[in-house]
Amino acid sequence: MTEKDFKTRYIRARKAVIERDFANLNDMQIKAVTATEGPLLLLAGAGSGKTTVLINRIANLLRYGKASDSEELPENASEAELKILEDAAKDENYPDIAEARRLSALEPCEPWRVIAITFTNKAADELKTRLERMLGADARDIWAQTFHSACVRILRSHADKLGYDRSFTIYDTSDSLSVIKHIAKELDISDKEFPPKSILNYISKAKDEFQTAADFYTQASAMNDIRRKIIGQAFIAYSKRLKDANAMDFDDLIYNTVLLLESNKDVRDYYQKLFKYVLIDEYQDTNNLQYRLAAALTGKRGNICVVGDDDQSIYKFRGATIENILSFEKQFKNARVIRLEQNYRSMGNILGAANAVIRNNQARKGKELWTKKDMGEKLTLYIAQNEDDEARYVASSILKSVELGENFRDNAVLYRINAQSNKIEYSLKRNSIPYRIIGGTRFFDRQEIKDILAYLCVILSPQDELRLTRVVNNPPRGIGEKTVETAQSIAVAEGSALFEVLRNANRYPALERSAVKLRQFANMIDDLRLLSESTPLDELFDIVLDKTGYVRALELKPTDENTARIENIGELKTNILSYIKETGETSLAGFLDEVALYSDIDNYDNDSNCVTLMTMHSAKGLEFDNVYIIGVEEGIFPGIRSIGEPEEMEEERRLCYVGITRARKNLTLICARQRMLFGRTSANNPSRFVEEIPSEFIERKAALRNDSFTTRPEVSSYSASPKKSYLNERPKYSTALPQKQDVSMSFKVGDAIIHTAFKDGVIVKLTPMGGDSLVEIEFESGVKRLMLKAAAEHMRKK
DNA sequence: CGCACCACAATTTTT
DNA sequence: TTGTGGTGCG
């Protein structure tokens, strides 16, 4: 055997042995798992098993290193070893597979030398969990983190090199917003002409382009752009304010990490040497800064694997640039591209529709999803009379699917804008269909939570002026706004921290009147800080609640709202306890980091049997058997703002693609002939996206014209006439259908009934309400309250 | 200082 | 239509 022969055979056999570990993957997936070296762009279509590939890829790196993608042989590779490999490759029941595997490894990677970056905590957690399940405890050392948490981790060791204290705090968007508002007031910038949010947007964009506040201002001056000059001033003040408070906003976390890596050779060398393999998930959602971060972490070794789907890029509005994925091959030389197009989620008709819609986009790499499943049900397009009809239709079909044995949790209602959820909610409520809404105010954005956390922040670092001013008179301590302002100007004049001024309030004549209260407050914080050094977090939390009197103030006025707030604070305590339990950490600093980067506590209970309501944006990454997309109309989806804007339109179309591909079995699109939104009624045409779906994949259904739907029957207090049908898949005659009326009227208390979704029940109460009745029915699963007319459609007397 | 009332605006969202 | 933020009054 020549040396060359030996080498070829060895490499082939070794690869075959490795691939045995990944036999449950398809060919493309195996390629993606084994192409370990150099830049790799993985175009992973919706439902193509992207996370599975990511996990298996990491497993391959840890077990076999670069062996599956290298021509290198181990030193002194022998013919005996080759025989073992070849036999193991051939024989599924090879006895000493462990030995073959050992021989197949080539520089296996240590877990802490793999960094896998995601966008959301949820994705990071999923990655961590699945990695640990596959690889055991070793997996815990893998850097499976979000962009932001990875940056925090790096900055906590090196922030001093950028002039920050390593214990810097993190400002979230609303913190940033209040800083901007204060600055705008100080600089006398009108919030009419310069909305704080838009100023923040400029700042964020500038950081994305790696521009400092000074750069921004200079540039604006050079261009003589008065607007940008004013924004530049705000930017400069904002940066100073944060720096003085030793705080970073979300953009700073990434910006500063990039700055650190690009400007400090030692640090750069350290991390580039550390990370042998860099993986980035959801690459289509990255912005310019994140690209630079990825490049800086990767270094010359070039082992970067990005996973993404250009067709699912839907976050342009928050800075994501599809350009990153489209030009990956230019940015990283000799990149390989692998497409994952086999879909494991949806039936054929759904994929046919998805492919047909997305094909209309220009800016894309090009992909076609396919499946081994059969065509399944055609999609349904329901043309409703109005938004009430739409909502009724959704509720009614969900009940039908439940009747056929599905669970509520198999259903999702998706929409373009949150405002659309209202009517659906009412309709689901009327039918006692359990649901949950994703989106809306997040737990950590709630006032009381922010207040308590602000206390904790101040205790940790009193120079955090933003949080300090938030809590100084909350609960009321008789420290007025004026007083705080005076103290602030003294601090500025002296060049000292606001907290110092409060602490020494008696020294300043201007603060004479409130000096006692101010010092009391400062002493309280000082005491708490002293305590925080030796007290575990959970105990400290209770003490803070007590000493600050926050909860006591709420208890004094037990309104519903305050009761809820107290409950939320209790919830926060629960959170702290589980944090301690999970991490074993009892320090305040660690917890505040976690909280700053963790926003969704509500999303934890995904096992309850509920219909899910959310925007299509929030639905990305999820899947359901039955999906309803509502408001599929020109002006809503695509939104009015994107009509006439080709790029925006493509983004809407991608959103549509995301929506469609959430469905496993049934997809219903609904548009209404007439709709009231934001108090205005309009008649919209069906969305162009519907027109883009060939009729072979979709079936049209329409509510027949029925005048009763143009008025709003369910609130018809003027008419007790119970003639109108609530479910309108029936022709118009229903208005005159006497039996119909009899059906809903004939139920009385004590009747035993069968409901299609809730099965056997007994009517326990009937309360007339408007032209309808509230009926309470005792089912096995408990007492449900339904509106009789709606419910009558789904039940009959036993 | 807190509460009530009125004007106004309202894609999409994560960290 | 709904929620929020600002102003003015008690």
mmCIF file of C-alpha atoms (C1' of nucleotides) in Angstrom, chain A residues 148 170-181 196-201 203-204 207 238 242 248-253 318 442 444-445 450 466-467 470 595-597 599, chain B residues 13-15:
data_model
loop_
_atom_site.group_PDB
_atom_site.id
_atom_site.type_symbol
_atom_site.label_atom_id
_atom_site.label_comp_id
_atom_site.label_asym_id
_atom_site.label_seq_id
_atom_site.Cartn_x
_atom_site.Cartn_y
_atom_site.Cartn_z
ATOM 1 C CA HIS A 148 -24.892 40.603 25.529
ATOM 2 C CA ILE A 170 -26.233 47.980 32.842
ATOM 3 C CA TYR A 171 -28.943 50.381 31.728
ATOM 4 C CA ASP A 172 -31.913 48.976 29.920
ATOM 5 C CA THR A 173 -33.868 50.855 27.295
ATOM 6 C CA SER A 174 -36.145 52.634 29.707
ATOM 7 C CA ASP A 175 -33.180 53.697 31.823
ATOM 8 C CA SER A 176 -31.592 55.113 28.702
ATOM 9 C CA LEU A 177 -34.815 56.839 27.847
ATOM 10 C CA SER A 178 -35.051 58.620 31.160
ATOM 11 C CA VAL A 179 -31.453 59.733 30.901
ATOM 12 C CA ILE A 180 -32.221 61.206 27.492
ATOM 13 C CA LYS A 181 -35.313 62.913 28.826
ATOM 14 C CA PRO A 196 -36.367 61.087 23.098
ATOM 15 C CA LYS A 197 -36.917 57.764 21.406
ATOM 16 C CA SER A 198 -35.645 59.038 18.117
ATOM 17 C CA ILE A 199 -32.589 60.586 19.767
ATOM 18 C CA LEU A 200 -31.861 57.176 21.235
ATOM 19 C CA ASN A 201 -32.269 55.705 17.795
ATOM 20 C CA ILE A 203 -27.308 57.171 19.183
ATOM 21 C CA SER A 204 -27.847 53.492 18.682
ATOM 22 C CA LYS A 207 -22.763 53.140 17.850
ATOM 23 C CA TYR A 238 -25.636 60.994 27.353
ATOM 24 C CA LEU A 242 -23.469 56.979 31.601
ATOM 25 C CA MET A 248 -23.345 50.864 29.937
ATOM 26 C CA ASP A 249 -26.447 50.584 27.818
ATOM 27 C CA PHE A 250 -27.176 47.500 25.723
ATOM 28 C CA ASP A 251 -25.340 48.860 22.702
ATOM 29 C CA ASP A 252 -22.346 49.838 24.813
ATOM 30 C CA LEU A 253 -21.925 46.263 25.951
ATOM 31 C CA ARG A 318 -33.796 47.269 15.202
ATOM 32 C CA ARG A 442 -42.682 42.572 30.639
ATOM 33 C CA PHE A 444 -38.966 43.569 34.719
ATOM 34 C CA ASP A 445 -40.449 46.662 33.116
ATOM 35 C CA LYS A 450 -37.875 48.621 38.581
ATOM 36 C CA LEU A 466 -30.383 57.589 37.609
ATOM 37 C CA ARG A 467 -31.452 54.899 40.033
ATOM 38 C CA ARG A 470 -35.639 57.185 41.125
ATOM 39 C CA VAL A 595 -31.728 40.614 35.760
ATOM 40 C CA ALA A 596 -30.374 43.318 33.475
ATOM 41 C CA LEU A 597 -30.101 40.856 30.647
ATOM 42 C CA SER A 599 -36.472 40.140 30.463
ATOM 43 C "C1'" DT B 13 -38.736 43.568 19.826
ATOM 44 C "C1'" DT B 14 -34.435 41.679 22.189
ATOM 45 C "C1'" DT B 15 -30.848 42.742 25.169
#
